Coordinates of C-alpha atoms in Angstrom, one line a residue:
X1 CA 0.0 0.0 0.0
X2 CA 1.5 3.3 -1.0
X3 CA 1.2 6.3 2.0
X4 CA -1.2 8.0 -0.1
X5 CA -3.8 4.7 -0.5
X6 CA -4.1 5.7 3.2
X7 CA -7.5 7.6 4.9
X8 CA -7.4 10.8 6.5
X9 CA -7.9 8.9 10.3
X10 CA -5.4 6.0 8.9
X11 CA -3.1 9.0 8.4
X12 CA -3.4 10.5 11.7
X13 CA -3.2 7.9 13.5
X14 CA 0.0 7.1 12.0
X15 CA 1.2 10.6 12.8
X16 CA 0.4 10.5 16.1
X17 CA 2.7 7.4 16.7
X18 CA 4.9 9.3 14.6
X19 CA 5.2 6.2 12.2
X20 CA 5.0 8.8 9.5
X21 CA 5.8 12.6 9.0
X22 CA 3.7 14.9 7.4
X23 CA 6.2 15.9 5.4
X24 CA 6.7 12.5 4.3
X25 CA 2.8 12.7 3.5
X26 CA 3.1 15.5 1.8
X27 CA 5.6 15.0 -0.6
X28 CA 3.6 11.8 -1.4
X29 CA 1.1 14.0 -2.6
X30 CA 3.4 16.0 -4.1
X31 CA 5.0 12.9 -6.3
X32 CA 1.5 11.7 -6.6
X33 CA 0.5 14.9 -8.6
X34 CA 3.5 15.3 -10.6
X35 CA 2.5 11.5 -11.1
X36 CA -1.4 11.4 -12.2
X37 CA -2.2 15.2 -12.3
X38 CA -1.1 15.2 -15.9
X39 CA -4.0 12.5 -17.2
X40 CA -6.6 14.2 -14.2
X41 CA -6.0 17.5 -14.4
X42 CA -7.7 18.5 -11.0
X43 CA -5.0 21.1 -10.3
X44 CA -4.7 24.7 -11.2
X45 CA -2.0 25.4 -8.7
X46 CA 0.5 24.1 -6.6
X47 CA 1.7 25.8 -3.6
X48 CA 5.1 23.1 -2.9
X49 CA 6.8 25.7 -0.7
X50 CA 3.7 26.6 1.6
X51 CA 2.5 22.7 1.9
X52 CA 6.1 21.5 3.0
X53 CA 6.4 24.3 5.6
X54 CA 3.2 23.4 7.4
X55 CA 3.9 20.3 7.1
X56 CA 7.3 20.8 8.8
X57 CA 5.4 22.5 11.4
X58 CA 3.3 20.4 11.9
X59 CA 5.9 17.8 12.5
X60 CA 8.0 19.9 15.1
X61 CA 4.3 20.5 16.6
X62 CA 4.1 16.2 16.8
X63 CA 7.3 15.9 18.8
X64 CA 6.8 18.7 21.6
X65 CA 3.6 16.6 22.2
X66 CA 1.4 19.1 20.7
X67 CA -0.8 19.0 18.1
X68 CA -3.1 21.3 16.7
X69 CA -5.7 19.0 16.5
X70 CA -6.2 15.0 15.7
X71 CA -6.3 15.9 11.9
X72 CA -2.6 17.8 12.4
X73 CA 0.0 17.4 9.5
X74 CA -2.9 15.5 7.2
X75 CA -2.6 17.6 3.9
X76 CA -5.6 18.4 1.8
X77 CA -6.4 20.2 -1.4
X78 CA -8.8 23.6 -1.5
X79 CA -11.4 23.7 -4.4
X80 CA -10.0 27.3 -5.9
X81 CA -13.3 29.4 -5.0
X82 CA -11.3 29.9 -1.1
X83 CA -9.6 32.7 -0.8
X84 CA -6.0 32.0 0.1
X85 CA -3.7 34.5 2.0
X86 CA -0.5 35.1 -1.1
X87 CA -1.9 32.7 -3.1
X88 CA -3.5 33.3 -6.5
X89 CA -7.3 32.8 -6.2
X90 CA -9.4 32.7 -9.6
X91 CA -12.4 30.8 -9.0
X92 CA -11.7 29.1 -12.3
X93 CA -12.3 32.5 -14.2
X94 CA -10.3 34.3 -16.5
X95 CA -11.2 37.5 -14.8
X96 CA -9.7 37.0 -11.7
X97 CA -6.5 35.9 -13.3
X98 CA -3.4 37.2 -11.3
X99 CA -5.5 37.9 -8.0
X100 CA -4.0 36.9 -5.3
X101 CA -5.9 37.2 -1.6
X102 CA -4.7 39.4 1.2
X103 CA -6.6 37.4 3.8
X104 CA -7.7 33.7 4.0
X105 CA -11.2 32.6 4.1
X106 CA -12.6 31.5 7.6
X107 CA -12.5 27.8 6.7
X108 CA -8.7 28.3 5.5
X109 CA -7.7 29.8 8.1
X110 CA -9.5 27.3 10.9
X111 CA -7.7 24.1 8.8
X112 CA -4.6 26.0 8.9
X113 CA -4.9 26.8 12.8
X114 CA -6.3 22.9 12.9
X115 CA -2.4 22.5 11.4
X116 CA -3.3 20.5 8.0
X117 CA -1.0 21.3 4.8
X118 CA -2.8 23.0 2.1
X119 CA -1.2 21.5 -1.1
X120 CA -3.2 24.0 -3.8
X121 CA -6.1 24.7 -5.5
X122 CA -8.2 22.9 -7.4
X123 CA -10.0 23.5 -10.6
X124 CA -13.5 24.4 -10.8
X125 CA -16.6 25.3 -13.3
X126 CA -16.1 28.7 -13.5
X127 CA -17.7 30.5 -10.6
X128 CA -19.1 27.1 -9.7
X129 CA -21.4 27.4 -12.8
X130 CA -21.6 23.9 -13.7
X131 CA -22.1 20.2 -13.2
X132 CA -19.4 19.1 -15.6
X133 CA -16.3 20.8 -14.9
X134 CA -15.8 21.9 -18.5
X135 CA -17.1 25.4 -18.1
X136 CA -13.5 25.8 -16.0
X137 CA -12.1 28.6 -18.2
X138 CA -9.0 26.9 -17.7
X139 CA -9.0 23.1 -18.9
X140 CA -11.4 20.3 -18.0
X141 CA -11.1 18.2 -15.1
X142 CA -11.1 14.1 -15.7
X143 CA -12.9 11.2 -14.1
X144 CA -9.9 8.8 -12.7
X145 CA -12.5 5.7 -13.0
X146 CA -12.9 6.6 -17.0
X147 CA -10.9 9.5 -18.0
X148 CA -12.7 10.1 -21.1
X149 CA -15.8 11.2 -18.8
X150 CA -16.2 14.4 -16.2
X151 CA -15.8 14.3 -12.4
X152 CA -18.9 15.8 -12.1
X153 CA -19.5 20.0 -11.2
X154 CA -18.6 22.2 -10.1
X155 CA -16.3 21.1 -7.2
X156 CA -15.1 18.4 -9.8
X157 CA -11.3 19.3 -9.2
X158 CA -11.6 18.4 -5.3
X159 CA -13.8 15.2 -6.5
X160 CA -10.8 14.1 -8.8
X161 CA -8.1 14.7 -6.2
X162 CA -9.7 12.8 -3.5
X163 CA -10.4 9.6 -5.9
X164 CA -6.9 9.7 -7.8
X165 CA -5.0 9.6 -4.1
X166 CA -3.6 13.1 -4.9
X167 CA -4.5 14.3 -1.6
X168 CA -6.1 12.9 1.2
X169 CA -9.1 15.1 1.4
X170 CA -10.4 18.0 -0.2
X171 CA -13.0 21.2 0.5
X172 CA -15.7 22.0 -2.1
X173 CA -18.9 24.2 -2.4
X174 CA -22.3 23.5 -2.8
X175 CA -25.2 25.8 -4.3
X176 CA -27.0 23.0 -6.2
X177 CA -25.6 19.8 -5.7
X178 CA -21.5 20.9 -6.7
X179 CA -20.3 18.6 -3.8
X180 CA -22.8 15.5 -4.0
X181 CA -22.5 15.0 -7.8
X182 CA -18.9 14.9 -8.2
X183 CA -19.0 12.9 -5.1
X184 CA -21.4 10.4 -6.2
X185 CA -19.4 10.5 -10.5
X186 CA -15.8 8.9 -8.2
X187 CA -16.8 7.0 -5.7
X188 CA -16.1 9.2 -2.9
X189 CA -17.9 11.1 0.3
X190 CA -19.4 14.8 -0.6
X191 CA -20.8 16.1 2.8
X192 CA -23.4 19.2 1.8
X193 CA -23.5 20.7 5.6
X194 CA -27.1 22.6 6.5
X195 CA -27.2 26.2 4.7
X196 CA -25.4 28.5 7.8
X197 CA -23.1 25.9 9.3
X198 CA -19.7 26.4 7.8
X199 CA -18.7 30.1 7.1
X200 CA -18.7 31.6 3.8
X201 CA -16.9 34.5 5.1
X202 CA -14.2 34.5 1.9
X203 CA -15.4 32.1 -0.4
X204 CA -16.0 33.6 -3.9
X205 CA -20.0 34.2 -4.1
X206 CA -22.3 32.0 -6.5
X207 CA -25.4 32.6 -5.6
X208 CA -25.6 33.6 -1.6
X209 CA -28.6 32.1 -0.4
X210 CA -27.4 28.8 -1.6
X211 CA -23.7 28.3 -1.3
X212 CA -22.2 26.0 1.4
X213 CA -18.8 24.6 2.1
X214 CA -18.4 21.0 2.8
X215 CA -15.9 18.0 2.8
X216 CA -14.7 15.4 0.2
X217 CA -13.4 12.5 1.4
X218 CA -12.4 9.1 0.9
X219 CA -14.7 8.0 3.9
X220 CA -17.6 8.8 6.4
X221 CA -15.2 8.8 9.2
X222 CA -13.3 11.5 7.4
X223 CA -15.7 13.5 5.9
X224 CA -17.0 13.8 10.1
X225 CA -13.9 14.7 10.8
X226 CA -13.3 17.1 8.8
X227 CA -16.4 18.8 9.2
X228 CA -16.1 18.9 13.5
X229 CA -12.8 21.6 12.4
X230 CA -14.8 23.7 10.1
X231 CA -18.5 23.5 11.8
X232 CA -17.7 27.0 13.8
X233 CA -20.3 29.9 14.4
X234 CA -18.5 32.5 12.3
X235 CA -19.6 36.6 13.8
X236 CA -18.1 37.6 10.0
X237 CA -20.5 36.1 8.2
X238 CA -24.1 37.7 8.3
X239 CA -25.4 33.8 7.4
X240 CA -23.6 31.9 10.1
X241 CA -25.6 30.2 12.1
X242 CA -24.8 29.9 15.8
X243 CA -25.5 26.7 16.5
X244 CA -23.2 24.2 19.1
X245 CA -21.6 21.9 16.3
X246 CA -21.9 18.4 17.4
X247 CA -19.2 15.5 17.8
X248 CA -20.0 14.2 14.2
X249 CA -17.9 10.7 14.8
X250 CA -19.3 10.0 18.8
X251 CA -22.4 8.2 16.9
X252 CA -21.2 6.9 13.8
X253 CA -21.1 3.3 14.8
X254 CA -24.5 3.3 16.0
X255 CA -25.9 2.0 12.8
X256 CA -29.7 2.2 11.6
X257 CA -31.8 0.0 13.5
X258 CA -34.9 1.4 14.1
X259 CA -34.6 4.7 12.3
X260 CA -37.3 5.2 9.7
X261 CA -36.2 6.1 6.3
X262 CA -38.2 8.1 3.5
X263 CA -38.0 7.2 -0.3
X264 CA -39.4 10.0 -2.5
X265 CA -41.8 9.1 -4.7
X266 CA -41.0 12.1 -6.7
X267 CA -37.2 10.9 -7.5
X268 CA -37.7 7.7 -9.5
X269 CA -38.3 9.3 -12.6
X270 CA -38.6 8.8 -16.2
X271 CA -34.9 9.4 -17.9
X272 CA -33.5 7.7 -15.0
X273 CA -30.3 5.3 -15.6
X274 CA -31.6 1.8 -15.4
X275 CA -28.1 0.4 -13.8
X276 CA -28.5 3.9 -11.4
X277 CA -32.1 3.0 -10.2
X278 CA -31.2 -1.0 -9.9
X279 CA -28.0 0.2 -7.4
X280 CA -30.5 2.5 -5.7
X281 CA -33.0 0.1 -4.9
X282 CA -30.6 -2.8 -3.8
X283 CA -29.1 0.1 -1.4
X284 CA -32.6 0.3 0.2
X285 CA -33.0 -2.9 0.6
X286 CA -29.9 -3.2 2.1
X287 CA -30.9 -0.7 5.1
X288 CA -34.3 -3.1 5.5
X289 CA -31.8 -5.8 6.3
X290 CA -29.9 -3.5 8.7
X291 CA -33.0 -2.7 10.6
X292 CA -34.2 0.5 9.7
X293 CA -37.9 1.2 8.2
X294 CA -38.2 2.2 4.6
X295 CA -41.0 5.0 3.9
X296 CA -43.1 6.3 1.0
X297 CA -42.6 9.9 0.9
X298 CA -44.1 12.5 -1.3
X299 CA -42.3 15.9 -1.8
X300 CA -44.7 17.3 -4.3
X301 CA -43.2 20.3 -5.2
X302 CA -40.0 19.0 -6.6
X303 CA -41.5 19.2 -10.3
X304 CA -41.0 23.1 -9.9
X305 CA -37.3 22.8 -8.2
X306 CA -35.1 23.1 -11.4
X307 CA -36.9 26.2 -12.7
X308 CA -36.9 27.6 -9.0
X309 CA -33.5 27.3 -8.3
X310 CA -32.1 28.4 -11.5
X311 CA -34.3 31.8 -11.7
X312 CA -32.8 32.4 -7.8
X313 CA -29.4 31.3 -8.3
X314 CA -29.0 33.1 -11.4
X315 CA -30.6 36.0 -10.2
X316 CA -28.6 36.1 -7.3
X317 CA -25.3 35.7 -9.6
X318 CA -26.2 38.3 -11.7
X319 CA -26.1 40.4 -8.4
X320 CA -22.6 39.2 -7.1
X321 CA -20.8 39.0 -10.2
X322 CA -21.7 42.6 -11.0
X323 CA -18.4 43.4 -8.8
X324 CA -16.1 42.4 -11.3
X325 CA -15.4 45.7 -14.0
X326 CA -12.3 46.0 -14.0
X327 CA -11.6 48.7 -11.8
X328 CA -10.7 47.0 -8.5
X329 CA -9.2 44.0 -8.8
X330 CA -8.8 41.2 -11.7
X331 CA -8.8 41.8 -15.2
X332 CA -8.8 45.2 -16.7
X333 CA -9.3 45.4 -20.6
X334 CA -6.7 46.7 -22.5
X335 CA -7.3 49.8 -24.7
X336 CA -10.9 50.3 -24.1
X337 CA -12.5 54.0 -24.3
X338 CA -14.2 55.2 -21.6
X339 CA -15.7 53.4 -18.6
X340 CA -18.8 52.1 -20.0
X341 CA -16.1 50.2 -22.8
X342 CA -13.8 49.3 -20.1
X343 CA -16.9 47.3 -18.0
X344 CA -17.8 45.6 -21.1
X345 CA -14.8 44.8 -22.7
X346 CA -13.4 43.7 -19.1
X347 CA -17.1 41.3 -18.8
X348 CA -16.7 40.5 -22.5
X349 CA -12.9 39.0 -22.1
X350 CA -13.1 37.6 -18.5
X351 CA -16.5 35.9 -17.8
X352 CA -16.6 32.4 -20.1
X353 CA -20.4 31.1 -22.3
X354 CA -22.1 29.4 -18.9
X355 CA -21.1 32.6 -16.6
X356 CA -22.6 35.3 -19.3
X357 CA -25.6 33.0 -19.8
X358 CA -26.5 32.8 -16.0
X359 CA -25.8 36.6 -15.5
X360 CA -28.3 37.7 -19.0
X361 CA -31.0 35.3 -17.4
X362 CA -30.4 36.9 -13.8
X363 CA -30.6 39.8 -14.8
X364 CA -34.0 39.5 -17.1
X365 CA -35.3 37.6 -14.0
X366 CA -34.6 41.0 -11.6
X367 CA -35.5 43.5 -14.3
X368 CA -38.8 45.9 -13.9
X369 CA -41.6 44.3 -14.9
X370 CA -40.5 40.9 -14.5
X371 CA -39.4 40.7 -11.1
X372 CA -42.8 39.7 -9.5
X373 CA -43.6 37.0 -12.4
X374 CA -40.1 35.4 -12.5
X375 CA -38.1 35.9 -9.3
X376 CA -40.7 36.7 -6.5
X377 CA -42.6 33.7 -7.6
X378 CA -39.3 31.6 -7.3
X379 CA -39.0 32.5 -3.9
X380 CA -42.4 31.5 -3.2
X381 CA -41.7 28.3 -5.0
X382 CA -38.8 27.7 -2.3
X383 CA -41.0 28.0 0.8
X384 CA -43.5 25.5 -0.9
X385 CA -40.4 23.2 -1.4
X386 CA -39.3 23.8 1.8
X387 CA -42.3 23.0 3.5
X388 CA -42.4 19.4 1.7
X389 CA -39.3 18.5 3.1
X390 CA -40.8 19.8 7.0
X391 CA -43.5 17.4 6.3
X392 CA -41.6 14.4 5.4
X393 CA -39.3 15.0 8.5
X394 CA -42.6 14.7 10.4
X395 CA -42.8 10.5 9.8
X396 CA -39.1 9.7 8.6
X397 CA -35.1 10.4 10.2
X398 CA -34.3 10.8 7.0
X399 CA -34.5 10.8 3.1
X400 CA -32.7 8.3 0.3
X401 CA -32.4 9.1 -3.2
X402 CA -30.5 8.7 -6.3
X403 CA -27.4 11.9 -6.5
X404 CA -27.8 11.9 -10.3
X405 CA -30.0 10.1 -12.4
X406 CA -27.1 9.2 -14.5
X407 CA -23.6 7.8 -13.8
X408 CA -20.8 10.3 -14.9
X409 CA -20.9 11.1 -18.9
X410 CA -18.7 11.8 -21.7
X411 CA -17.0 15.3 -21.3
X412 CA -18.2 17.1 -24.1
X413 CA -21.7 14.9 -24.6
X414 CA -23.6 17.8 -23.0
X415 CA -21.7 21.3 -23.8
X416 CA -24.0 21.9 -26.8
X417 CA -26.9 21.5 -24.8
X418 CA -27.6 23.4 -21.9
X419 CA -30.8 21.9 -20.7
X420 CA -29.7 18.8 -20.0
X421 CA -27.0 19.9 -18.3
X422 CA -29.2 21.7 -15.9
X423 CA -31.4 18.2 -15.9
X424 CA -28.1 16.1 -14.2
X425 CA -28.8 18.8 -10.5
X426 CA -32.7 18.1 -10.6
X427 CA -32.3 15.3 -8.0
X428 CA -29.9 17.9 -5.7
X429 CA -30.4 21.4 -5.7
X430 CA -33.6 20.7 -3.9
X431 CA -31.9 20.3 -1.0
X432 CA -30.2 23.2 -1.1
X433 CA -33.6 25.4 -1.9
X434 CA -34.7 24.2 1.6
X435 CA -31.0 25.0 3.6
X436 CA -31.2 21.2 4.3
X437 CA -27.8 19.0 5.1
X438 CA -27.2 16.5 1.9
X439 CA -24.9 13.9 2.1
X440 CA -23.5 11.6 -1.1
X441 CA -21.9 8.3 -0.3
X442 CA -20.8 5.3 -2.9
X443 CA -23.3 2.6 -3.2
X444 CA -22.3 0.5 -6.1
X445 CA -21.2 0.3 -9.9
X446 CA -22.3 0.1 -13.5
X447 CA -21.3 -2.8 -15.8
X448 CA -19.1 -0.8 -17.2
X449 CA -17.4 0.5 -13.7
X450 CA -18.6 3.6 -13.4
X451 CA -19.4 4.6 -9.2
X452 CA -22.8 5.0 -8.5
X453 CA -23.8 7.1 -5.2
X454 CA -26.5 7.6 -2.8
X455 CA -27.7 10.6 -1.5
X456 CA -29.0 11.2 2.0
X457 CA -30.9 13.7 3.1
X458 CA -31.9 15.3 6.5
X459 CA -33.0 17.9 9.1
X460 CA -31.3 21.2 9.2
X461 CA -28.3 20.4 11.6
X462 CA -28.5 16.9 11.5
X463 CA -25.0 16.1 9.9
X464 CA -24.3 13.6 12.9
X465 CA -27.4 11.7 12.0
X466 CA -26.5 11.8 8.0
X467 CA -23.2 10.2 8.8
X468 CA -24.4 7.3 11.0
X469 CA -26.8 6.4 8.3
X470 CA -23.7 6.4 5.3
X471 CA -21.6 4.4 8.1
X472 CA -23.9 1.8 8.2
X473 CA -23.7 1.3 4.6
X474 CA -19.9 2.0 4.5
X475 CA -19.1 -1.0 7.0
X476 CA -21.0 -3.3 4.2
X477 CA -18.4 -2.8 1.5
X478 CA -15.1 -2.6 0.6
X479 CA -15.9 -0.5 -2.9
X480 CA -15.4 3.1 -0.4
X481 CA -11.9 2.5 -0.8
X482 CA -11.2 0.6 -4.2
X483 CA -8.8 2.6 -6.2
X484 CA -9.8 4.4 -9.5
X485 CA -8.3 2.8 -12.3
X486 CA -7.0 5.9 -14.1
X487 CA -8.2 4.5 -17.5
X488 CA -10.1 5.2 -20.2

């Protein structure tokens, strides 16, 4: 077994008996990129110099007998919409090409103080517009179980990393499913944490209302851990909610005997991958045999999610992304005449096809005379969706779907055709309409080795609960860990 094949808690452990260095472990990464990072492509950048240092910190931090926390020296990779303190920061844009942070996020700064190497950042739809990775204005991200196909969007970089061994965990973001469908497309663990409970103070804004922070991992065990160091009540951001965080590994053992369990009516639909649905169903008939309840559930509304969250999110991207003109920071257009020029030649040269498309229909959505029939309905929409879920939690613990109705896909097989695209979030972004906790987890293969995942759904602030229900599953099978083959 290499030192990379290891888990985040396999990792630790060994650096706590100080069988292993973190520098060691990070210059397996390291090696391990320079390796498989030319086939994957989930890096943009590399940051060598500040990885080994923290690492070497890390390790002087191990001998005095004490570490920053139980996750000290593990390094991990940072999805590239975080701002990092001196290192360049582009959110997979052209337009903030060159910028480079003066301050670190929150959740950078509490994994730094937590003492884990941060080995670089990882590529990204631009602006997190996307469920393919291909809208990166960079390059495209590739699946290591079929490199011909994507990762998944938009954290599709941090999905790749985890799954190719390139790091041993990874941050994403989630607006409409960016953490769970990557997740689900390589096999790994994409934690969506309730709306308010990791900071957004310094990630790069999508579309507010919806955007959440979260773990990729190899395992449950990880993802919980990594979520206790970042689950902090944040006074900088207006949208933090203070809420006790709870041990998220005291219960993960606990198993699902006796917990009732809703299926969705609403979620086994027409279009659906037959080899997706067949995995899905043997996964719920797996929990039957563990001794939990399975429940009919209807969540009515979800017919009217897709259009709801893309009027919002759009909308609310059209808002945020009106910052960048070239004036304060990022690209400036060359040549241009006046300011009116400079914004557009600055908007027309920076933001990529899938960016200008969300900000035209965002801002139609928010103009006079349509704001009332588009985007005030939308919101409306949301509290019916919302209230759907409130009812389901009223007879079930929680709620198991399909991720994606579709295993991962050919990059390039949907760039033409933006629709269906949008179709591969529908069984997602509910969740994050409602500011619910969403949680992907493997559960199974095609025929023709692509993963297959799970998702779990629950009550706002009910991460713990989440993970005991994808440990349960996890103990079952050996195919959490089984390499990628880096084929295809």
């Amino acid at each position: 077994m290499q030192l990379t094949d290891l888990t985040m808690l396999e990792l630790a452990a060994k650096l706590a008996e100080r069988a292993v260095s973190s520098e060691e472990a990070t210059r397996a990464c390291l090696e391990r990129i320079r390796q498989v990072d030319p086939q994957v492509r989930a890096f943009l950048r590399v940051d060598e110099e500040g990885a080994l240092a923290a690492a070497r910190a890390s390790d002087a931090r191990r001998k005095a007998g004490s570490p920053a926390s139980a996750l000290d020296g593990v390094p991990l990779g940072l999805k590239d919409i975080f701002l990092t303190e001196g290192v360049e920061t582009t959110a997979g844009s052209r337009i903030l090409e060159g910028f480079v942070p003066p301050f670190d996020a929150t959740v950078v700064r509490l994994l730094k103080n937590a003492g884990l190497p941060l080995v670089g950042k990882l590529n990204m739809d631009e602006f997190a517009m996307g469920s393919s990775n291909e809208s990166s204005a960079y390059f495209p991200t590739h699946n290591p179980w079929d490199l011909s196909r994507t990762p998944g969007g938009s954290s599709g970089g941090s999905s790749a990393a985890v799954a190719a061994r390139e790091v041993f965990g990874a941050l994403g973001t989630d607006t409409g499913g960016s953490i769970r469908q990557p997740a689900a497309f390589t096999n790994t663990v994409g934690l969506k944490p309730t709306y308010g409970r990791v900071s957004r103070f310094g990630v790069i804004a999508y579309a507010s209302s919806l955007d959440q922070p979260g773990p990729m991992t190899r395992t449950v065990g990880d993802a919980a851990a990594l979520l206790q160091l970042i689950a902090r009540h944040d006074p900088q951001d207006a949208t933090s909610a203070a809420v006790e965080a709870q041990d998220y590994s005291a219960d993960l053992e606990a198993g699902v005997r006796g917990l009732k369990l809703g299926v969705p009516r609403e979620y086994f639909t027409e279009g659906m991958d037959p080899e997706v649905e067949v995995s899905i169903r043997e996964t719920l008939r797996e929990y039957e045999r563990l001794g939990a309840t399975l429940v009919d559930v209807s969540l009515p509304h979800t017919k009217y999610a897709l259009a709801t969250y893309y009027l919002i999110a759009s909308s609310e991207a059209s808002s945020n992304l009106a910052r960048y003109d070239g004036i304060r920071y990022g690209l400036r257009a060359k040549d241009a005449r006046g300011l009116k020029e400079l914004y557009a030649q600055t908007r027309e040269k920076g933001f990529g096809p899938e960016v200008k498309r969300r900000i035209m229909l965002g801002t139609y959505a928010l103009s006079a005379g349509y704001y009332d029939a588009y985007y005030l309905r939308a919101q409306k929409v949301r509290t019916l969706i919302r209230e759907d879920f409130t009812k389901a939690f009223q007879q079930v613990d929680a709620v198991l779907s399909p991720t994606s109705p579709v295993p991962a896909f050919k990059l390039g097989e949907k760039l033409d055709d933006p629709l269906s695209m949008y179709l591969m979030d529908v069984f997602t972004l509910p969740c994050n309409l409602a500011g619910l906790p969403g949680l992907a987890v493997p559960c199974g293969f095609t025929k023709a080795g692509l993963p297959v995942g799970l998702q779990i759904l629950g009550r706002p602030f009910d991460e713990a609960r989440l993970l005991r229900i994808a440990r349960a599953l996890e103990r079952e099978h050996d195919f959490f860990l089984r390499p990628a083959p880096l084929q295809g």
